[in-house]
Tab-separated table of C-alpha atoms in Angstrom:
chain	number	residue	atom	x	y	z
E	25	UNK	CA	0.000	0.000	0.000
E	26	UNK	CA	1.449	3.383	-1.031
E	27	UNK	CA	2.086	5.904	1.724
E	28	UNK	CA	0.061	9.133	1.781
E	29	UNK	CA	1.530	12.101	-0.038
E	30	UNK	CA	3.510	14.629	2.025
E	31	UNK	CA	1.291	17.091	3.956
E	32	UNK	CA	-1.805	15.121	2.888
E	33	UNK	CA	-4.369	13.360	5.088
E	34	UNK	CA	-3.395	9.892	6.403
E	35	UNK	CA	-6.972	8.559	6.342
E	36	UNK	CA	-7.371	5.576	4.023
E	37	UNK	CA	-10.578	5.720	1.954
E	38	UNK	CA	-11.679	2.106	1.611
E	39	UNK	CA	-14.190	2.779	-1.180
E	40	UNK	CA	-11.534	4.382	-3.384
E	41	UNK	CA	-8.638	2.176	-2.228
E	42	UNK	CA	-6.373	5.156	-1.631
E	43	UNK	CA	-5.470	7.744	0.986
E	44	UNK	CA	-7.490	10.932	1.312
E	45	UNK	CA	-5.968	13.707	-0.805
E	46	UNK	CA	-7.090	16.618	1.365
E	47	UNK	CA	-4.417	18.801	2.949
E	48	UNK	CA	-3.775	18.097	6.632
E	49	UNK	CA	-3.467	20.980	9.077
E	50	UNK	CA	-0.039	22.075	10.243
E	51	UNK	CA	1.243	19.552	12.768
E	52	UNK	CA	-1.704	17.240	12.062
E	53	UNK	CA	-1.951	13.840	10.395
E	54	UNK	CA	-5.533	14.212	9.205
E	55	UNK	CA	-7.586	16.799	7.277
E	56	UNK	CA	-10.590	18.578	8.760
E	57	UNK	CA	-13.057	15.921	7.594
E	58	UNK	CA	-11.082	13.158	9.343
E	59	UNK	CA	-9.782	15.189	12.291
E	60	UNK	CA	-11.661	12.933	14.729
E	61	UNK	CA	-9.083	10.242	13.934
E	62	UNK	CA	-6.420	12.266	15.774
E	63	UNK	CA	-5.433	10.883	19.171
E	64	UNK	CA	-6.561	14.103	20.832
E	65	UNK	CA	-9.845	13.999	18.958
E	66	UNK	CA	-8.783	16.719	16.548
E	67	UNK	CA	-9.978	19.551	18.746
E	68	UNK	CA	-13.615	20.648	18.396
E	69	UNK	CA	-16.269	18.006	17.711
E	70	UNK	CA	-17.316	17.830	14.060
E	71	UNK	CA	-20.976	17.736	13.133
E	72	UNK	CA	-22.887	17.309	9.887
E	73	UNK	CA	-23.505	20.602	8.079
E	74	UNK	CA	-27.243	21.409	8.357
E	75	UNK	CA	-27.216	22.794	4.791
E	76	UNK	CA	-25.567	19.777	3.188
E	77	UNK	CA	-25.133	16.395	4.955
E	78	UNK	CA	-22.361	15.453	2.526
E	79	UNK	CA	-19.773	17.344	4.575
E	80	UNK	CA	-19.013	18.156	8.202
E	81	UNK	CA	-17.889	21.220	10.111
E	82	UNK	CA	-16.329	21.992	13.492
E	83	UNK	CA	-19.141	22.589	15.964
E	84	UNK	CA	-17.575	25.764	17.354
E	85	UNK	CA	-17.235	27.203	13.814
E	86	UNK	CA	-20.741	26.343	12.618
E	87	UNK	CA	-22.124	29.910	12.506
E	88	UNK	CA	-19.128	31.187	10.551
E	89	UNK	CA	-19.377	28.229	8.161
E	90	UNK	CA	-23.091	28.779	7.475
E	91	UNK	CA	-22.341	32.266	6.121
E	92	UNK	CA	-19.987	30.947	3.437
E	93	UNK	CA	-21.126	27.356	2.823
E	94	UNK	CA	-21.518	26.704	-0.906
E	95	UNK	CA	-24.888	25.082	-0.195
E	96	UNK	CA	-26.397	28.219	1.373
E	97	UNK	CA	-29.335	29.847	-0.355
E	98	UNK	CA	-28.068	32.537	-2.693
E	99	UNK	CA	-29.866	35.667	-3.762
E	100	UNK	CA	-31.523	35.229	-7.144
E	101	UNK	CA	-30.793	37.814	-9.854
E	102	UNK	CA	-33.574	40.169	-10.882
E	103	UNK	CA	-35.708	38.720	-13.668
E	104	UNK	CA	-37.023	41.506	-15.893
E	105	UNK	CA	-39.835	39.328	-17.189
E	106	UNK	CA	-41.271	39.149	-13.655
E	107	UNK	CA	-41.343	42.928	-13.139
E	108	UNK	CA	-44.443	44.996	-13.694
E	109	UNK	CA	-44.517	47.867	-16.153
E	110	UNK	CA	-44.461	50.350	-13.250
E	111	UNK	CA	-41.351	48.691	-11.789
E	112	UNK	CA	-39.622	48.765	-15.179
E	113	UNK	CA	-40.508	52.427	-15.667
E	114	UNK	CA	-39.045	53.165	-12.226
E	115	UNK	CA	-35.822	51.390	-13.158
E	116	UNK	CA	-35.563	53.357	-16.410
E	117	UNK	CA	-36.101	56.617	-14.516
E	118	UNK	CA	-33.397	55.665	-12.001
E	119	UNK	CA	-31.013	54.825	-14.839
E	120	UNK	CA	-31.530	58.156	-16.576
E	121	UNK	CA	-31.262	60.081	-13.303
E	122	UNK	CA	-28.007	58.307	-12.389
E	123	UNK	CA	-26.572	59.255	-15.779
E	124	UNK	CA	-26.990	63.006	-15.260
E	125	UNK	CA	-23.599	64.709	-15.414
E	126	UNK	CA	-21.853	61.683	-16.945
E	127	UNK	CA	-20.361	61.481	-20.417
E	128	UNK	CA	-22.826	59.676	-22.654
E	129	UNK	CA	-21.141	59.793	-26.062
E	130	UNK	CA	-17.940	57.770	-26.307
E	131	UNK	CA	-15.100	58.710	-28.627
E	132	UNK	CA	-14.498	56.531	-31.677
E	133	UNK	CA	-10.785	55.773	-31.974
E	134	UNK	CA	-9.800	52.788	-34.109
E	135	UNK	CA	-6.027	52.380	-33.886
E	136	UNK	CA	-3.586	49.983	-35.524
E	137	UNK	CA	-0.060	48.756	-34.950
E	138	UNK	CA	2.523	47.849	-37.624
E	139	UNK	CA	3.418	44.601	-35.837
E	140	UNK	CA	0.175	43.074	-37.142
E	141	UNK	CA	0.318	44.565	-40.647
E	142	UNK	CA	1.498	41.419	-42.430
E	143	UNK	CA	-0.898	39.139	-40.570
E	144	UNK	CA	-3.836	41.447	-41.275
E	145	UNK	CA	-3.090	41.142	-44.978
E	146	UNK	CA	-2.477	37.399	-44.906
E	147	UNK	CA	-5.084	35.818	-47.249
E	148	UNK	CA	-4.925	32.559	-45.275
E	149	UNK	CA	-6.749	34.167	-42.350
E	150	UNK	CA	-10.517	33.769	-42.379
E	151	UNK	CA	-13.129	36.347	-41.335
E	152	UNK	CA	-13.076	35.333	-37.656
E	153	UNK	CA	-9.274	35.479	-37.384
E	154	UNK	CA	-9.247	38.805	-39.227
E	155	UNK	CA	-11.727	40.304	-36.737
E	156	UNK	CA	-9.590	39.258	-33.778
E	157	UNK	CA	-6.447	40.616	-35.421
E	158	UNK	CA	-8.105	44.001	-35.999
E	159	UNK	CA	-9.081	44.181	-32.332
E	160	UNK	CA	-5.596	43.187	-31.160
E	161	UNK	CA	-4.024	45.723	-33.518
E	162	UNK	CA	-6.234	48.529	-32.175
E	163	UNK	CA	-5.524	47.572	-28.549
E	164	UNK	CA	-1.771	47.692	-29.214
E	165	UNK	CA	-2.236	51.028	-30.967
E	166	UNK	CA	-3.966	52.464	-27.906
E	167	UNK	CA	-1.257	51.063	-25.628
E	168	UNK	CA	1.410	52.749	-27.717
E	169	UNK	CA	-0.503	56.035	-27.731
E	170	UNK	CA	-0.654	55.948	-23.916
E	171	UNK	CA	3.045	55.111	-23.627
E	172	UNK	CA	2.303	51.684	-22.165
E	173	UNK	CA	3.769	49.592	-24.967
E	174	UNK	CA	7.466	49.446	-24.260
E	175	UNK	CA	10.235	47.392	-22.738
E	176	UNK	CA	11.297	47.568	-19.117
E	177	UNK	CA	7.932	46.341	-17.802
E	178	UNK	CA	5.828	43.267	-17.114
E	179	UNK	CA	2.560	42.768	-18.983
E	180	UNK	CA	-0.125	40.868	-17.084
E	181	UNK	CA	-2.793	39.487	-19.428
E	182	UNK	CA	-5.971	38.639	-17.526
E	183	UNK	CA	-8.318	36.079	-19.087
E	184	UNK	CA	-5.482	35.228	-21.453
E	185	UNK	CA	-7.128	32.292	-23.233
E	186	UNK	CA	-4.643	31.168	-25.878
E	187	UNK	CA	-2.417	34.158	-25.165
E	188	UNK	CA	-2.759	35.909	-28.520
E	189	UNK	CA	-2.644	39.438	-27.062
E	190	UNK	CA	0.590	38.710	-25.166
E	191	UNK	CA	2.002	37.151	-28.319
E	192	UNK	CA	1.461	40.350	-30.297
E	193	UNK	CA	2.793	42.504	-27.472
E	194	UNK	CA	5.984	40.482	-27.627
E	195	UNK	CA	6.127	40.702	-31.413
E	196	UNK	CA	5.660	44.480	-31.235
E	197	UNK	CA	8.541	44.849	-28.792
E	198	UNK	CA	10.886	42.356	-30.417
E	199	UNK	CA	13.815	44.135	-32.083
E	200	UNK	CA	16.942	42.880	-33.790
E	201	UNK	CA	19.191	43.721	-30.841
E	202	UNK	CA	16.842	41.999	-28.388
E	203	UNK	CA	16.198	38.744	-30.248
E	204	UNK	CA	18.371	36.725	-27.858
E	205	UNK	CA	17.568	38.402	-24.547
E	206	UNK	CA	14.438	39.805	-22.964
E	207	UNK	CA	15.767	40.612	-19.522
E	208	UNK	CA	13.757	43.834	-19.458
E	209	UNK	CA	10.489	42.272	-20.641
E	210	UNK	CA	8.153	39.875	-18.823
E	211	UNK	CA	4.734	38.519	-19.749
E	212	UNK	CA	2.433	36.867	-17.221
E	213	UNK	CA	-0.679	35.153	-18.598
E	214	UNK	CA	-3.554	34.452	-16.207
E	215	UNK	CA	-6.326	32.025	-17.202
E	216	UNK	CA	-8.529	29.873	-14.970
E	217	UNK	CA	-9.343	27.267	-17.631
E	218	UNK	CA	-7.124	24.676	-19.206
E	219	UNK	CA	-6.490	25.983	-22.725
E	220	UNK	CA	-5.470	24.144	-25.878
E	221	UNK	CA	-3.306	25.531	-28.678
E	222	UNK	CA	-1.617	28.120	-26.451
E	223	UNK	CA	0.542	30.455	-28.539
E	224	UNK	CA	2.777	31.330	-25.585
E	225	UNK	CA	4.199	27.825	-25.946
E	226	UNK	CA	5.988	29.090	-29.048
E	227	UNK	CA	7.942	31.531	-26.891
E	228	UNK	CA	9.321	29.076	-24.336
E	229	UNK	CA	12.965	29.745	-25.127
E	230	UNK	CA	15.809	30.998	-22.926
E	231	UNK	CA	15.418	34.593	-24.050
E	232	UNK	CA	11.722	35.212	-23.294
E	233	UNK	CA	10.133	35.391	-19.864
E	234	UNK	CA	6.627	34.053	-20.502
E	235	UNK	CA	4.782	32.490	-17.584
E	236	UNK	CA	1.223	31.154	-17.474
E	237	UNK	CA	-0.793	30.695	-14.296
E	238	UNK	CA	-3.948	28.586	-14.276
E	239	UNK	CA	-5.868	30.271	-11.486
E	240	UNK	CA	-9.117	32.178	-10.980
E	241	UNK	CA	-8.353	35.915	-10.860
E	242	UNK	CA	-10.206	36.261	-7.544
E	243	UNK	CA	-7.655	33.905	-5.967
E	244	UNK	CA	-4.585	35.590	-7.420
E	245	UNK	CA	-2.295	37.712	-5.238
E	246	UNK	CA	0.335	39.347	-7.455
E	247	UNK	CA	2.621	39.911	-4.467
E	248	UNK	CA	3.094	36.138	-4.292
E	249	UNK	CA	4.162	35.637	-7.914
E	250	UNK	CA	7.967	35.203	-7.917
E	251	UNK	CA	8.273	36.387	-11.537
E	252	UNK	CA	6.951	39.822	-10.553
E	253	UNK	CA	9.142	40.073	-7.460
E	254	UNK	CA	12.468	39.165	-9.097
E	255	UNK	CA	13.024	42.453	-10.929
E	256	UNK	CA	10.011	44.454	-9.753
E	257	UNK	CA	9.368	45.708	-13.289
E	258	UNK	CA	6.448	48.162	-13.607
E	259	UNK	CA	3.151	46.414	-14.399
E	260	UNK	CA	0.766	46.924	-17.300
E	261	UNK	CA	-2.579	45.112	-17.113
E	262	UNK	CA	-4.175	44.008	-20.383
E	263	UNK	CA	-7.201	41.975	-21.417
E	264	UNK	CA	-9.255	41.317	-24.524
E	265	UNK	CA	-12.942	40.692	-23.826
E	266	UNK	CA	-12.623	40.197	-20.083
E	267	UNK	CA	-16.122	38.948	-19.328
E	268	UNK	CA	-18.331	40.560	-16.695
E	269	UNK	CA	-17.036	40.246	-13.133
E	270	UNK	CA	-13.612	39.169	-14.418
E	271	UNK	CA	-12.918	42.832	-15.239
E	272	UNK	CA	-13.675	43.892	-11.655
E	273	UNK	CA	-11.598	41.041	-10.263
E	274	UNK	CA	-8.702	42.031	-12.533
E	275	UNK	CA	-8.871	45.679	-11.418
E	276	UNK	CA	-8.764	44.638	-7.768
E	277	UNK	CA	-5.976	42.142	-8.429
E	278	UNK	CA	-3.865	44.745	-10.215
E	279	UNK	CA	-4.464	47.686	-7.881
E	280	UNK	CA	-4.920	45.950	-4.534
E	281	UNK	CA	-1.876	43.675	-4.440
E	282	UNK	CA	-1.561	43.389	-0.669
E	283	UNK	CA	-1.051	39.775	0.425
E	284	UNK	CA	-4.023	37.758	1.581
E	285	UNK	CA	-4.255	36.469	5.097
E	286	UNK	CA	-3.632	32.778	5.584
E	287	UNK	CA	-7.363	32.221	6.233
E	288	UNK	CA	-8.295	33.794	2.904
E	289	UNK	CA	-5.565	32.107	0.895
E	290	UNK	CA	-6.994	29.436	-1.441
E	291	UNK	CA	-5.680	25.871	-1.435
E	292	UNK	CA	-2.475	25.467	-3.399
E	293	UNK	CA	-4.047	22.744	-5.520
E	294	UNK	CA	-6.035	25.455	-7.364
E	295	UNK	CA	-2.858	27.163	-8.578
E	296	UNK	CA	-1.291	25.533	-11.593
E	297	UNK	CA	1.639	27.270	-13.283
E	298	UNK	CA	1.694	25.752	-16.754
E	299	UNK	CA	5.422	26.188	-17.204
E	300	UNK	CA	7.107	25.822	-13.779
E	301	UNK	CA	10.339	27.717	-13.403
E	302	UNK	CA	12.937	27.382	-10.730
E	303	UNK	CA	11.175	28.666	-7.621
E	304	UNK	CA	8.221	29.567	-9.846
E	305	UNK	CA	4.502	29.339	-9.378
E	306	UNK	CA	2.722	31.103	-6.563
E	307	UNK	CA	3.272	31.261	-2.861
E	308	UNK	CA	7.070	30.991	-2.992
E	309	UNK	CA	7.928	34.689	-3.214
E	310	UNK	CA	10.178	36.049	-0.445
E	311	UNK	CA	8.402	37.525	2.564
E	312	UNK	CA	7.860	41.260	2.216
E	313	UNK	CA	8.322	41.116	-1.524
E	314	UNK	CA	5.943	42.772	-3.940
E	315	UNK	CA	5.547	43.646	-7.616
E	316	UNK	CA	6.548	46.929	-9.204
E	317	UNK	CA	4.238	49.947	-9.637
E	318	UNK	CA	1.272	49.859	-12.024
E	319	UNK	CA	1.920	51.912	-15.165
E	320	UNK	CA	-1.587	51.514	-16.559
E	321	UNK	CA	-4.079	49.163	-18.149
E	322	UNK	CA	-6.032	48.525	-21.328
E	323	UNK	CA	-8.997	46.168	-21.100
E	324	UNK	CA	-11.608	45.431	-23.770
E	325	UNK	CA	-14.916	45.121	-21.907
E	326	UNK	CA	-17.787	42.731	-22.531
E	327	UNK	CA	-20.635	40.666	-21.087
E	328	UNK	CA	-21.935	43.160	-18.530
E	329	UNK	CA	-24.865	40.804	-17.921
E	330	UNK	CA	-22.352	38.537	-16.154
E	331	UNK	CA	-21.257	41.169	-13.625
E	332	UNK	CA	-21.705	40.443	-9.916
E	333	UNK	CA	-22.412	43.009	-7.196
E	334	UNK	CA	-20.151	41.103	-4.757
E	335	UNK	CA	-17.119	41.736	-6.955
E	336	UNK	CA	-18.127	45.025	-8.580
E	337	UNK	CA	-15.529	47.750	-7.918
E	338	UNK	CA	-18.025	50.576	-8.470
E	339	UNK	CA	-20.284	49.899	-5.474
E	340	UNK	CA	-19.463	53.284	-3.921
E	341	UNK	CA	-20.276	54.982	-7.235
E	342	UNK	CA	-23.703	53.299	-7.317
E	343	UNK	CA	-24.472	54.018	-3.665
E	344	UNK	CA	-23.658	57.698	-4.142
E	345	UNK	CA	-26.413	57.768	-6.777
E	346	UNK	CA	-28.975	56.120	-4.541
E	347	UNK	CA	-28.575	52.746	-6.270
E	348	UNK	CA	-27.853	49.380	-4.710
E	349	UNK	CA	-27.482	45.685	-5.402
E	350	UNK	CA	-31.047	45.282	-6.712
E	351	UNK	CA	-30.722	48.076	-9.284
E	352	UNK	CA	-27.275	46.816	-10.252
E	353	UNK	CA	-28.637	43.328	-10.901
E	354	UNK	CA	-31.458	44.758	-13.026
E	355	UNK	CA	-29.103	46.998	-15.020
E	356	UNK	CA	-26.844	44.017	-15.675
E	357	UNK	CA	-29.799	42.144	-17.172
E	358	UNK	CA	-30.904	45.214	-19.122
E	359	UNK	CA	-27.353	45.655	-20.508
E	360	UNK	CA	-27.941	42.651	-22.758
E	361	UNK	CA	-30.471	44.770	-24.683
E	362	UNK	CA	-27.494	46.567	-26.260
E	363	UNK	CA	-26.567	43.422	-28.171
E	364	UNK	CA	-29.561	41.079	-27.836
E	365	UNK	CA	-31.063	40.405	-31.247
E	366	UNK	CA	-28.656	42.798	-32.952
E	367	UNK	CA	-25.792	40.379	-33.471
E	368	UNK	CA	-25.812	38.996	-37.038
E	369	UNK	CA	-25.905	35.239	-37.421
E	370	UNK	CA	-22.291	35.146	-38.574
E	371	UNK	CA	-21.236	36.919	-35.360
E	372	UNK	CA	-22.921	34.451	-33.031
E	373	UNK	CA	-20.290	31.792	-33.585
E	374	UNK	CA	-17.293	33.921	-34.430
E	375	UNK	CA	-15.002	32.311	-31.898
E	376	UNK	CA	-15.292	35.003	-29.232
E	377	UNK	CA	-14.034	33.642	-25.932
E	378	UNK	CA	-17.060	34.728	-23.911
E	379	UNK	CA	-20.655	33.639	-23.517
E	380	UNK	CA	-23.431	35.389	-25.464
E	381	UNK	CA	-25.937	37.579	-23.663
E	382	UNK	CA	-29.169	36.034	-22.490
E	383	UNK	CA	-32.001	36.941	-24.803
E	384	UNK	CA	-35.018	35.877	-22.749
E	385	UNK	CA	-35.915	39.179	-21.085
E	386	UNK	CA	-38.293	40.855	-23.525
E	387	UNK	CA	-40.368	43.890	-22.653
E	388	UNK	CA	-43.129	43.621	-25.202
E	389	UNK	CA	-45.489	46.536	-25.634
E	390	UNK	CA	-43.444	48.852	-23.415
E	391	UNK	CA	-40.210	49.677	-25.226
E	392	UNK	CA	-39.291	49.479	-28.899
E	393	UNK	CA	-36.200	47.572	-30.042
E	394	UNK	CA	-34.258	50.799	-30.594
E	395	UNK	CA	-35.237	52.101	-27.130
E	396	UNK	CA	-34.109	48.844	-25.521
E	397	UNK	CA	-30.807	49.018	-27.400
E	398	UNK	CA	-30.206	52.593	-26.201
E	399	UNK	CA	-31.089	51.723	-22.597
E	400	UNK	CA	-28.846	48.646	-22.765
E	401	UNK	CA	-25.920	50.827	-23.798
E	402	UNK	CA	-26.664	53.247	-20.955
E	403	UNK	CA	-26.595	50.329	-18.507
E	404	UNK	CA	-23.228	49.204	-19.839
E	405	UNK	CA	-21.816	52.716	-19.626
E	406	UNK	CA	-23.139	53.290	-16.105
E	407	UNK	CA	-21.450	50.083	-14.926
E	408	UNK	CA	-18.245	51.143	-16.692
E	409	UNK	CA	-18.384	54.651	-15.197
E	410	UNK	CA	-18.392	52.950	-11.792
E	411	UNK	CA	-15.145	51.263	-12.784
E	412	UNK	CA	-13.704	54.607	-13.876
E	413	UNK	CA	-14.680	56.059	-10.490
E	414	UNK	CA	-12.830	53.213	-8.760
E	415	UNK	CA	-9.729	53.902	-10.854
E	416	UNK	CA	-9.920	57.592	-10.034
E	417	UNK	CA	-10.054	56.770	-6.315
E	418	UNK	CA	-6.905	54.695	-6.854
E	419	UNK	CA	-5.082	57.637	-8.443
E	420	UNK	CA	-5.625	56.850	-12.136
E	421	UNK	CA	-6.997	58.815	-15.042
E	422	UNK	CA	-9.316	56.530	-17.020
E	423	UNK	CA	-11.182	56.677	-20.302
E	424	UNK	CA	-13.812	54.676	-22.198
E	425	UNK	CA	-13.331	54.501	-25.980
E	426	UNK	CA	-14.932	52.645	-28.871
E	427	UNK	CA	-11.748	51.049	-30.126
E	428	UNK	CA	-13.199	49.063	-33.030
E	429	UNK	CA	-16.257	49.333	-35.266
E	430	UNK	CA	-19.464	47.525	-34.327
E	431	UNK	CA	-19.375	45.398	-37.490
E	432	UNK	CA	-16.252	43.711	-36.038
E	433	UNK	CA	-17.741	43.183	-32.582
E	434	UNK	CA	-20.694	44.675	-30.738
E	435	UNK	CA	-18.596	44.609	-27.542
E	436	UNK	CA	-16.312	47.379	-28.761
E	437	UNK	CA	-15.498	49.505	-25.696
E	438	UNK	CA	-11.954	49.753	-24.337
E	439	UNK	CA	-11.184	50.832	-20.766
E	440	UNK	CA	-7.778	52.515	-20.447
E	441	UNK	CA	-6.080	54.052	-17.422
E	442	UNK	CA	-2.758	55.646	-16.520
E	443	UNK	CA	-1.609	57.168	-13.204
E	444	UNK	CA	-2.643	60.767	-12.560
E	445	UNK	CA	0.930	61.291	-11.340
E	446	UNK	CA	3.380	59.485	-13.673
E	447	UNK	CA	5.852	57.140	-11.981
E	448	UNK	CA	9.442	58.322	-12.102
E	449	UNK	CA	11.587	56.084	-14.278
């Protein structure tokens, strides 16, 4: 019989013919579920969770556990189809009132970057690939215009997917004299899902510092990533179609890099560096270490219907306007009106790495299609203005721009930000 893995529970699970794989507490032989096997009884008596009999909890920690148990009853999102006409009219009035004094018309600014010129004119690329290339080219163009696209920094791509945006950032910064060394350039790709056909795999040579972390953004503490602590290069956050709450999580991750407490730290098994380096991964950074300053960010926004009040960075902005979680939930649902039913058939399966908006909330006989589209865009902008307010409170100047035409993608707004006081080089 094989011995249990180091730091893992010593309880043998007869049904599975193996040892329990849960992590044992410090100085303990057994995990929390099997703590009663300890000679001293494992401390507090464990009882069955009243919300889910499939797991147990320490009796003296029951009340704390009930507040965060995954089986607890969760608040249901607002369903527009269940609201009366009067309630909908009230929501519309609140939306328009909240928008007073805010910029409604966004600037159109489609940029391009020469690094993608050849690929944009490659006849082998189909329509879908061409659309993505145009978006990536415009994002790089905006980065260059803001002074963010340069060497001597670390680019953190949130929701990296296959890593195409990081790939083009590297291509844009690759020069003849730097082909063999990239000591002043780092790229960190963050993606919670296992991804096939990753393009960053093409850059795994001695001269390029690419690192991929498979972790949910909400569990990522940048101060514990050794790559960022080695040289403390200034950070630039980037993302292409960072869906819903992922944008808010990325903003917090980038601008609130203080280390988590041990109680809040997620289990190490959730953190999977795809290309381990010597001393790499997470959690092995020297104590007191931290990343460099944040130079700015460029994030293409999308899927506002997937935002979550718990993670939303603009809560203070909403509360100042007399709005709360209920209105936020309704506006998130209403935001899908900006794209619902307007996306051509050939755009519904164009390979975008995000889920389509729900199209079940119709308001027949109350608002026309054009009115719903306009209100949907206002909802999106109000949510995004809350993000801009958060950035301003963090000392950044932010801007919302339509960075690509709507025939390329209906989710065509780019959030950019740079410090109000530039960092000294």
